[in-house]
Amino acid sequence: MVLEATMICIDNSEWMRNGDYSPNRFQAQADAVNLICGAKTQSNPENTVGILTMAGKGVRVLVTPTSDLGKILACMHGLEIGGEMNLTAGIQVAQLALKHRQNKKQQQRIIVFAGSPVKYDKKVLELIGRKLKKNSVSLDIINFGEEDGEKAEKLEALLSAVNNNDSSHIVHVPPGPSALSDVLISTPIFTGDGEGGSGFAAAAAAAAAAGGVSGFDFGVDPNLDPELALALRVSMEEERARQEAAAKKAAEEAAKQDVGEQQSNSQDVTMAETVNAGTTVPENKTRDLMDDDNALLHQALEMSMDDSSSVVAVRDTDMSDVSADDHDLQLALQLSVQDSAADQTSQTDVNKLLGDQSFMSSILASLPGVDPNDPHVKDLLASMQSQSEIKDEDKEPKEDEKK
């Protein structure tokens, strides 16, 4: 791939209003310029392209050599048509722009669109051509529009002066139904020659030859709008990948669902068989277990009752044996019985004294501030006497029983 910087000189004179090229000369020229810019930038990422106009108020540089295709294509919109083409001034300005290119390793090339008559003398054009050859600048000329023999002769002289090892070319495109860009696709100006040929340009030329502009994928010419063509291609690939992933995911989910349903059905069948097989057995087993538990419970109760009675008997026997064998313990038991009898006797004496009304009256009369004849005092003495009598009655049967 050739590394080069290219300046394209556009003819925007009044002659570009003619409609002998579809839809007119200027629009046909603009389509061809877009095609060439796309081919140049795609053939090598470091290639640069600049554009200038040769008519109007003067030569005007629209964009200096750059690799930004969007910037190059945008400068073509809104151009004014008018005036006469200044071929020599346009070529000289293009040479000056290439001289100030950033990458000095780039080869220099000028592409001129000449769609209006050339008024300059042949000698002047030859002088400009020799100057370009001296500075190693290649020149491609696209002659279209008026079929003038004098114009073609002047342009051929210019090409002969600048050509070096067939690095420069000229193409004559007569008016006709074919678009200007379609004719240029198959020319060396577009495809290049030798090692300067572009694979991208050759592919575009083959596609155009097969079906014209409408034969491109997605209906977009990648030479005219490579960014849009690339975006459409990437979008189509992403959509295809998304559809394949969605189909694969749906197939996997369907397979998992089928496997899950089979497993659940087998588990349900197994559980049902287990339940049906074990429904009768647990009832008999539970009944047997309940009967065994009840029998064990009754046996435990009987054993606990036997143990308690035997413990009481053993304790009574032990106490009797101890009291019979131990003299000191027997003496202590007798003393405790005598103390309890003395306590009962003293309690009986106290009850008798409380029941003696004359004795209690004399004691109360000796107390200061107490009137024995007070009805309340008398009632209290009467109640005390009645309580002592009741206690004596309760104790008499117990004494008889002891006897």
CSV table of C-alpha atoms in Angstrom, one decimal:
chain,number,residue,atom,x,y,z
A,1,MET,CA,0.0,0.0,0.0
A,2,VAL,CA,1.3,3.4,-1.0
A,3,LEU,CA,1.6,6.0,1.7
A,4,GLU,CA,0.6,9.3,0.0
A,5,ALA,CA,-1.0,12.7,0.6
A,6,THR,CA,-3.6,13.8,-2.0
A,7,MET,CA,-5.1,17.2,-2.9
A,8,ILE,CA,-8.3,17.2,-4.9
A,9,CYS,CA,-9.0,20.3,-7.0
A,10,ILE,CA,-12.8,20.7,-7.6
A,11,ASP,CA,-14.3,22.7,-10.5
A,12,ASN,CA,-17.2,24.7,-9.1
A,13,SER,CA,-17.5,27.2,-12.1
A,14,GLU,CA,-20.8,28.1,-13.8
A,15,TRP,CA,-20.3,25.2,-16.2
A,16,MET,CA,-21.1,22.8,-13.4
A,17,ARG,CA,-24.8,23.7,-13.6
A,18,ASN,CA,-25.2,21.7,-16.9
A,19,GLY,CA,-27.3,18.6,-16.7
A,20,ASP,CA,-25.4,16.5,-19.3
A,21,TYR,CA,-24.3,14.3,-16.3
A,22,SER,CA,-26.8,12.9,-13.9
A,23,PRO,CA,-28.2,14.8,-12.0
A,24,ASN,CA,-25.8,17.7,-13.0
A,25,ARG,CA,-22.1,18.1,-13.5
A,26,PHE,CA,-21.4,19.4,-10.0
A,27,GLN,CA,-23.3,16.6,-8.2
A,28,ALA,CA,-21.7,14.0,-10.4
A,29,GLN,CA,-18.3,15.5,-9.6
A,30,ALA,CA,-19.1,15.5,-5.8
A,31,ASP,CA,-20.0,11.8,-5.9
A,32,ALA,CA,-16.7,11.0,-7.6
A,33,VAL,CA,-14.8,13.0,-5.1
A,34,ASN,CA,-16.4,11.2,-2.2
A,35,LEU,CA,-15.6,7.8,-3.8
A,36,ILE,CA,-12.0,8.7,-4.3
A,37,CYS,CA,-11.6,10.1,-0.7
A,38,GLY,CA,-13.0,6.8,0.7
A,39,ALA,CA,-10.7,4.7,-1.5
A,40,LYS,CA,-7.6,6.7,-0.5
A,41,THR,CA,-8.2,6.7,3.3
A,42,GLN,CA,-9.2,3.0,3.3
A,43,SER,CA,-6.1,1.8,1.3
A,44,ASN,CA,-3.8,3.0,4.1
A,45,PRO,CA,-4.7,4.3,7.6
A,46,GLU,CA,-2.0,7.0,7.3
A,47,ASN,CA,-3.1,8.4,4.0
A,48,THR,CA,-4.4,12.0,4.0
A,49,VAL,CA,-6.7,13.8,1.6
A,50,GLY,CA,-7.3,17.6,1.2
A,51,ILE,CA,-9.8,19.5,-1.0
A,52,LEU,CA,-9.8,22.9,-2.6
A,53,THR,CA,-12.1,24.8,-5.1
A,54,MET,CA,-10.7,26.5,-8.3
A,55,ALA,CA,-13.6,28.8,-9.1
A,56,GLY,CA,-15.6,31.6,-7.5
A,57,LYS,CA,-13.8,34.5,-5.9
A,58,GLY,CA,-10.6,32.6,-6.0
A,59,VAL,CA,-8.9,29.4,-5.0
A,60,ARG,CA,-10.2,28.2,-1.6
A,61,VAL,CA,-8.8,25.4,0.5
A,62,LEU,CA,-11.8,23.6,2.1
A,63,VAL,CA,-9.7,21.1,4.2
A,64,THR,CA,-6.0,20.5,4.4
A,65,PRO,CA,-4.7,16.9,4.0
A,66,THR,CA,-6.2,14.8,6.8
A,67,SER,CA,-7.2,11.2,7.5
A,68,ASP,CA,-10.6,12.2,9.0
A,69,LEU,CA,-13.0,11.0,6.4
A,70,GLY,CA,-16.0,12.6,8.1
A,71,LYS,CA,-14.3,16.0,8.0
A,72,ILE,CA,-13.4,15.5,4.3
A,73,LEU,CA,-17.0,14.6,3.3
A,74,ALA,CA,-18.5,17.3,5.4
A,75,CYS,CA,-16.6,20.1,3.5
A,76,MET,CA,-18.4,19.1,0.3
A,77,HIS,CA,-21.8,20.3,1.5
A,78,GLY,CA,-23.0,23.9,0.7
A,79,LEU,CA,-20.5,24.8,-1.9
A,80,GLU,CA,-21.3,27.7,-4.1
A,81,ILE,CA,-21.2,27.5,-7.9
A,82,GLY,CA,-20.0,30.5,-9.9
A,83,GLY,CA,-17.1,32.2,-11.8
A,84,GLU,CA,-14.5,30.6,-14.0
A,85,MET,CA,-12.0,27.8,-13.3
A,86,ASN,CA,-8.5,28.9,-12.5
A,87,LEU,CA,-6.5,25.7,-13.3
A,88,THR,CA,-3.0,27.0,-12.9
A,89,ALA,CA,-3.7,28.7,-9.6
A,90,GLY,CA,-5.5,25.7,-8.2
A,91,ILE,CA,-2.6,23.3,-9.1
A,92,GLN,CA,0.0,25.7,-7.5
A,93,VAL,CA,-2.0,26.1,-4.2
A,94,ALA,CA,-2.4,22.3,-4.1
A,95,GLN,CA,1.3,21.9,-4.5
A,96,LEU,CA,1.9,24.4,-1.7
A,97,ALA,CA,-0.5,22.5,0.6
A,98,LEU,CA,1.3,19.2,0.0
A,99,LYS,CA,4.6,20.8,0.6
A,100,HIS,CA,3.5,21.6,4.2
A,101,ARG,CA,2.2,18.1,4.9
A,102,GLN,CA,3.0,16.7,8.4
A,103,ASN,CA,4.4,13.3,7.3
A,104,LYS,CA,7.2,14.0,4.8
A,105,LYS,CA,7.4,10.3,3.9
A,106,GLN,CA,4.0,10.5,2.1
A,107,GLN,CA,4.1,10.7,-1.6
A,108,GLN,CA,2.4,13.7,-3.2
A,109,ARG,CA,-0.5,13.5,-5.6
A,110,ILE,CA,-2.9,16.1,-7.1
A,111,ILE,CA,-6.2,15.1,-8.7
A,112,VAL,CA,-7.8,17.7,-10.9
A,113,PHE,CA,-11.5,17.8,-12.1
A,114,ALA,CA,-11.7,19.8,-15.2
A,115,GLY,CA,-15.3,20.3,-16.3
A,116,SER,CA,-15.0,23.7,-18.0
A,117,PRO,CA,-12.9,25.1,-20.9
A,118,VAL,CA,-9.2,25.7,-20.2
A,119,LYS,CA,-8.1,29.2,-21.3
A,120,TYR,CA,-4.4,29.0,-20.4
A,121,ASP,CA,-1.8,28.5,-23.0
A,122,LYS,CA,-0.1,25.1,-23.5
A,123,LYS,CA,3.4,26.5,-22.7
A,124,VAL,CA,2.1,27.8,-19.3
A,125,LEU,CA,0.7,24.4,-18.5
A,126,GLU,CA,3.9,22.6,-19.5
A,127,LEU,CA,5.9,24.9,-17.3
A,128,ILE,CA,3.6,24.0,-14.3
A,129,GLY,CA,3.9,20.3,-15.2
A,130,ARG,CA,7.8,20.4,-15.2
A,131,LYS,CA,7.7,22.2,-11.8
A,132,LEU,CA,5.5,19.4,-10.4
A,133,LYS,CA,7.8,16.8,-11.8
A,134,LYS,CA,10.8,18.5,-10.2
A,135,ASN,CA,9.1,18.4,-6.8
A,136,SER,CA,8.1,14.7,-7.2
A,137,VAL,CA,4.4,15.5,-7.4
A,138,SER,CA,2.1,13.1,-9.4
A,139,LEU,CA,-0.9,14.5,-11.2
A,140,ASP,CA,-4.2,12.8,-12.2
A,141,ILE,CA,-6.6,14.7,-14.5
A,142,ILE,CA,-10.3,14.0,-15.0
A,143,ASN,CA,-11.5,15.6,-18.2
A,144,PHE,CA,-15.3,15.8,-18.4
A,145,GLY,CA,-18.0,18.2,-19.7
A,146,GLU,CA,-17.4,19.9,-23.0
A,147,GLU,CA,-15.9,17.7,-25.8
A,148,ASP,CA,-13.3,20.2,-26.9
A,149,GLY,CA,-10.2,19.0,-28.8
A,150,GLU,CA,-8.2,22.0,-27.8
A,151,LYS,CA,-8.9,21.4,-24.1
A,152,ALA,CA,-8.0,17.8,-24.4
A,153,GLU,CA,-4.7,18.7,-26.2
A,154,LYS,CA,-3.7,21.2,-23.4
A,155,LEU,CA,-4.4,18.7,-20.7
A,156,GLU,CA,-2.4,16.0,-22.5
A,157,ALA,CA,0.5,18.4,-22.7
A,158,LEU,CA,0.3,19.1,-19.0
A,159,LEU,CA,0.3,15.4,-18.3
A,160,SER,CA,3.3,14.8,-20.5
A,161,ALA,CA,5.3,17.4,-18.7
A,162,VAL,CA,4.6,16.0,-15.2
A,163,ASN,CA,4.5,12.3,-15.9
A,164,ASN,CA,7.3,10.2,-14.5
A,165,ASN,CA,7.3,6.4,-14.8
A,166,ASP,CA,3.6,6.4,-15.5
A,167,SER,CA,2.8,7.8,-12.0
A,168,SER,CA,0.3,10.3,-13.5
A,169,HIS,CA,-2.9,9.6,-15.5
A,170,ILE,CA,-5.6,11.3,-17.4
A,171,VAL,CA,-9.2,10.1,-18.0
A,172,HIS,CA,-11.7,11.5,-20.5
A,173,VAL,CA,-15.3,11.0,-19.5
A,174,PRO,CA,-17.8,11.9,-22.1
A,175,PRO,CA,-21.4,12.8,-21.2
A,176,GLY,CA,-23.7,9.8,-21.0
A,177,PRO,CA,-26.2,7.9,-18.8
A,178,SER,CA,-23.4,6.4,-16.7
A,179,ALA,CA,-22.5,8.2,-13.5
A,180,LEU,CA,-19.1,9.8,-13.3
A,181,SER,CA,-18.1,7.8,-10.3
A,182,ASP,CA,-19.0,4.5,-12.0
A,183,VAL,CA,-16.6,5.3,-14.9
A,184,LEU,CA,-13.8,6.2,-12.6
A,185,ILE,CA,-14.0,3.0,-10.5
A,186,SER,CA,-12.3,1.0,-13.2
A,187,THR,CA,-9.6,3.6,-14.0
A,188,PRO,CA,-6.1,3.8,-12.6
A,189,ILE,CA,-7.0,7.0,-10.9
A,190,PHE,CA,-9.2,5.0,-8.5
A,191,THR,CA,-7.6,1.5,-8.5
A,192,GLY,CA,-3.9,2.7,-8.9
A,193,ASP,CA,-1.3,0.6,-10.7
A,194,GLY,CA,1.5,-1.7,-9.6
A,195,GLU,CA,2.0,-1.8,-5.9
A,196,GLY,CA,-0.1,1.4,-5.5
A,197,GLY,CA,-3.3,-0.6,-6.2
A,198,SER,CA,-5.8,-0.7,-3.5
A,199,GLY,CA,-7.5,-4.0,-2.6
A,200,PHE,CA,-10.4,-2.1,-1.2
A,201,ALA,CA,-10.8,-0.1,-4.5
A,202,ALA,CA,-10.6,-3.4,-6.5
A,203,ALA,CA,-13.3,-4.9,-4.4
A,204,ALA,CA,-15.5,-1.8,-4.8
A,205,ALA,CA,-14.9,-1.9,-8.5
A,206,ALA,CA,-15.9,-5.5,-8.8
A,207,ALA,CA,-19.0,-4.9,-6.8
A,208,ALA,CA,-19.9,-2.0,-8.9
A,209,ALA,CA,-19.3,-3.9,-12.1
A,210,ALA,CA,-21.6,-6.7,-10.9
A,211,GLY,CA,-24.5,-4.6,-9.8
A,212,GLY,CA,-23.7,-0.9,-9.7
A,213,VAL,CA,-24.2,1.1,-6.6
A,214,SER,CA,-27.3,-0.9,-5.7
A,215,GLY,CA,-25.2,-4.1,-5.6
A,216,PHE,CA,-23.4,-3.1,-2.3
A,217,ASP,CA,-24.4,-4.7,1.0
A,218,PHE,CA,-27.2,-2.9,2.8
A,219,GLY,CA,-27.7,-0.6,-0.2
A,220,VAL,CA,-24.8,1.6,0.9
A,221,ASP,CA,-21.6,2.2,-1.1
A,222,PRO,CA,-18.7,1.8,1.3
A,223,ASN,CA,-16.6,4.1,-0.8
A,224,LEU,CA,-19.1,6.9,-0.5
A,225,ASP,CA,-19.9,6.4,3.1
A,226,PRO,CA,-17.5,3.8,4.7
A,227,GLU,CA,-18.5,4.7,8.2
A,228,LEU,CA,-22.2,4.0,7.6
A,229,ALA,CA,-21.3,0.8,5.8
A,230,LEU,CA,-19.1,-0.4,8.6
A,231,ALA,CA,-21.8,0.6,11.2
A,232,LEU,CA,-24.4,-1.3,9.3
A,233,ARG,CA,-22.2,-4.4,9.0
A,234,VAL,CA,-21.3,-4.4,12.7
A,235,SER,CA,-25.0,-3.9,13.6
A,236,MET,CA,-26.0,-6.8,11.4
A,237,GLU,CA,-23.3,-9.1,13.0
A,238,GLU,CA,-24.3,-8.1,16.5
A,239,GLU,CA,-28.0,-8.8,15.7
A,240,ARG,CA,-27.1,-12.2,14.2
A,241,ALA,CA,-25.0,-13.1,17.3
A,242,ARG,CA,-27.8,-11.9,19.6
A,243,GLN,CA,-30.4,-14.1,17.7
A,244,GLU,CA,-28.1,-17.1,17.9
A,245,ALA,CA,-27.5,-16.6,21.6
A,246,ALA,CA,-31.2,-16.2,22.3
A,247,ALA,CA,-32.0,-19.4,20.3
A,248,LYS,CA,-29.3,-21.3,22.1
A,249,LYS,CA,-30.5,-20.1,25.5
A,250,ALA,CA,-34.1,-21.0,24.7
A,251,ALA,CA,-33.0,-24.6,23.6
A,252,GLU,CA,-31.1,-25.0,26.9
A,253,GLU,CA,-34.0,-23.8,29.0
A,254,ALA,CA,-36.4,-26.2,27.2
A,255,ALA,CA,-34.0,-29.1,27.8
A,256,LYS,CA,-33.7,-28.2,31.5
A,257,GLN,CA,-37.5,-28.0,31.8
A,258,ASP,CA,-38.0,-31.4,30.2
A,259,VAL,CA,-35.4,-33.0,32.5
A,260,GLY,CA,-36.9,-31.3,35.6
A,261,GLU,CA,-40.4,-32.5,34.7
A,262,GLN,CA,-39.1,-36.1,34.3
A,263,GLN,CA,-37.3,-36.0,37.6
A,264,SER,CA,-40.4,-34.5,39.4
A,265,ASN,CA,-42.6,-37.2,37.9
A,266,SER,CA,-40.3,-40.0,39.0
A,267,GLN,CA,-40.1,-38.5,42.5
A,268,ASP,CA,-43.9,-38.2,42.8
A,269,VAL,CA,-44.3,-41.8,41.7
A,270,THR,CA,-41.7,-43.0,44.2
A,271,MET,CA,-43.2,-41.1,47.1
A,272,ALA,CA,-46.7,-42.3,46.2
A,273,GLU,CA,-45.5,-45.9,46.2
A,274,THR,CA,-43.8,-45.4,49.5
A,275,VAL,CA,-46.9,-43.9,51.1
A,276,ASN,CA,-49.2,-46.6,49.8
A,277,ALA,CA,-46.9,-49.3,51.0
A,278,GLY,CA,-46.5,-47.9,54.5
A,279,THR,CA,-50.0,-46.8,55.3
A,280,THR,CA,-51.2,-50.1,56.9
A,281,VAL,CA,-48.0,-51.0,58.8
A,282,PRO,CA,-47.7,-47.9,60.9
A,283,GLU,CA,-51.2,-48.3,62.3
A,284,ASN,CA,-50.5,-51.8,63.7
A,285,LYS,CA,-47.2,-50.7,65.0
A,286,THR,CA,-48.6,-47.7,66.8
A,287,ARG,CA,-51.3,-49.8,68.4
A,288,ASP,CA,-48.7,-52.3,69.6
A,289,LEU,CA,-46.5,-49.6,70.9
A,290,MET,CA,-49.4,-48.0,72.8
A,291,ASP,CA,-50.3,-51.3,74.5
A,292,ASP,CA,-46.6,-51.9,75.4
A,293,ASP,CA,-46.4,-48.4,76.9
A,294,ASN,CA,-49.5,-48.9,79.0
A,295,ALA,CA,-48.3,-52.2,80.3
A,296,LEU,CA,-44.9,-50.7,81.2
A,297,LEU,CA,-46.6,-47.8,83.0
A,298,HIS,CA,-48.8,-50.1,85.1
A,299,GLN,CA,-45.8,-52.2,86.0
A,300,ALA,CA,-43.8,-49.1,87.1
A,301,LEU,CA,-46.7,-47.9,89.3
A,302,GLU,CA,-46.9,-51.2,91.0
A,303,MET,CA,-43.2,-51.4,91.6
A,304,SER,CA,-43.2,-47.9,93.0
A,305,MET,CA,-46.0,-48.7,95.5
A,306,ASP,CA,-44.2,-51.9,96.6
A,307,ASP,CA,-40.9,-50.0,97.0
A,308,SER,CA,-42.6,-47.3,99.2
A,309,SER,CA,-44.3,-49.8,101.5
A,310,SER,CA,-41.1,-51.8,101.9
A,311,VAL,CA,-39.1,-48.7,102.6
A,312,VAL,CA,-41.6,-47.7,105.4
A,313,ALA,CA,-41.5,-51.2,106.9
A,314,VAL,CA,-37.8,-51.2,106.8
A,315,ARG,CA,-37.6,-47.8,108.4
A,316,ASP,CA,-40.1,-48.9,111.2
A,317,THR,CA,-38.1,-52.1,111.8
A,318,ASP,CA,-34.8,-50.2,111.8
A,319,MET,CA,-36.2,-47.8,114.4
A,320,SER,CA,-37.5,-50.5,116.6
A,321,ASP,CA,-34.3,-52.4,116.4
A,322,VAL,CA,-32.2,-49.3,117.2
A,323,SER,CA,-34.4,-48.4,120.1
A,324,ALA,CA,-34.1,-51.9,121.5
A,325,ASP,CA,-30.4,-52.1,121.1
A,326,ASP,CA,-29.4,-48.5,122.1
A,327,HIS,CA,-30.1,-47.8,125.8
A,328,ASP,CA,-29.2,-44.1,125.4
A,329,LEU,CA,-31.6,-43.6,122.5
A,330,GLN,CA,-34.4,-45.3,124.5
A,331,LEU,CA,-33.7,-43.0,127.5
A,332,ALA,CA,-33.9,-40.0,125.2
A,333,LEU,CA,-37.3,-41.1,123.9
A,334,GLN,CA,-38.7,-41.5,127.4
A,335,LEU,CA,-37.5,-38.1,128.4
A,336,SER,CA,-39.2,-36.5,125.3
A,337,VAL,CA,-42.4,-38.3,126.2
A,338,GLN,CA,-42.2,-37.0,129.8
A,339,ASP,CA,-41.6,-33.4,128.6
A,340,SER,CA,-44.6,-33.6,126.4
A,341,ALA,CA,-46.7,-34.8,129.2
A,342,ALA,CA,-45.4,-32.1,131.5
A,343,ASP,CA,-46.3,-29.5,128.9
A,344,GLN,CA,-49.8,-30.9,128.6
A,345,THR,CA,-50.2,-30.8,132.4
A,346,SER,CA,-49.0,-27.2,132.6
A,347,GLN,CA,-51.3,-26.2,129.8
A,348,THR,CA,-54.2,-27.8,131.7
A,349,ASP,CA,-53.4,-25.9,134.8
A,350,VAL,CA,-53.3,-22.6,133.0
A,351,ASN,CA,-56.7,-23.4,131.4
A,352,LYS,CA,-58.1,-24.1,134.9
A,353,LEU,CA,-56.9,-20.8,136.3
A,354,LEU,CA,-58.3,-19.0,133.3
A,355,GLY,CA,-61.6,-20.7,133.9
A,356,ASP,CA,-61.8,-19.6,137.6
A,357,GLN,CA,-63.8,-16.4,137.4
A,358,SER,CA,-63.3,-15.3,141.0
A,359,PHE,CA,-59.5,-15.6,140.5
A,360,MET,CA,-59.5,-13.6,137.3
A,361,SER,CA,-61.8,-11.0,138.9
A,362,SER,CA,-59.4,-10.5,141.8
A,363,ILE,CA,-56.5,-10.1,139.4
A,364,LEU,CA,-58.3,-7.6,137.3
A,365,ALA,CA,-59.4,-5.6,140.4
A,366,SER,CA,-55.8,-5.3,141.4
A,367,LEU,CA,-54.9,-3.7,138.0
A,368,PRO,CA,-55.1,0.1,138.0
A,369,GLY,CA,-57.9,1.6,135.8
A,370,VAL,CA,-59.7,-1.7,135.3
A,371,ASP,CA,-63.3,-2.1,136.6
A,372,PRO,CA,-64.2,-5.7,137.2
A,373,ASN,CA,-67.9,-4.9,137.0
A,374,ASP,CA,-67.5,-3.5,133.4
A,375,PRO,CA,-69.8,-5.4,131.1
A,376,HIS,CA,-67.1,-5.8,128.5
A,377,VAL,CA,-64.7,-7.3,131.1
A,378,LYS,CA,-67.4,-9.7,132.3
A,379,ASP,CA,-68.1,-10.9,128.7
A,380,LEU,CA,-64.3,-11.5,128.2
A,381,LEU,CA,-64.1,-13.6,131.4
A,382,ALA,CA,-67.1,-15.6,130.4
A,383,SER,CA,-65.7,-16.3,126.9
A,384,MET,CA,-62.4,-17.4,128.4
A,385,GLN,CA,-64.2,-19.7,130.8
A,386,SER,CA,-66.2,-21.3,128.0
A,387,GLN,CA,-63.1,-21.8,125.9
A,388,SER,CA,-61.3,-23.6,128.8
A,389,GLU,CA,-64.3,-25.9,129.3
A,390,ILE,CA,-64.3,-26.8,125.6
A,391,LYS,CA,-60.6,-27.7,125.7
A,392,ASP,CA,-61.1,-29.8,128.8
A,393,GLU,CA,-63.9,-31.7,127.1
A,394,ASP,CA,-61.7,-32.3,124.1
A,395,LYS,CA,-58.9,-33.7,126.2
A,396,GLU,CA,-60.9,-36.1,128.3
A,397,PRO,CA,-61.5,-38.7,125.5
A,398,LYS,CA,-57.9,-38.7,124.5
A,399,GLU,CA,-56.9,-39.5,128.1
A,400,ASP,CA,-59.4,-42.4,128.1
A,401,GLU,CA,-57.9,-43.7,125.0
A,402,LYS,CA,-54.4,-43.6,126.5
A,403,LYS,CA,-55.7,-45.5,129.5
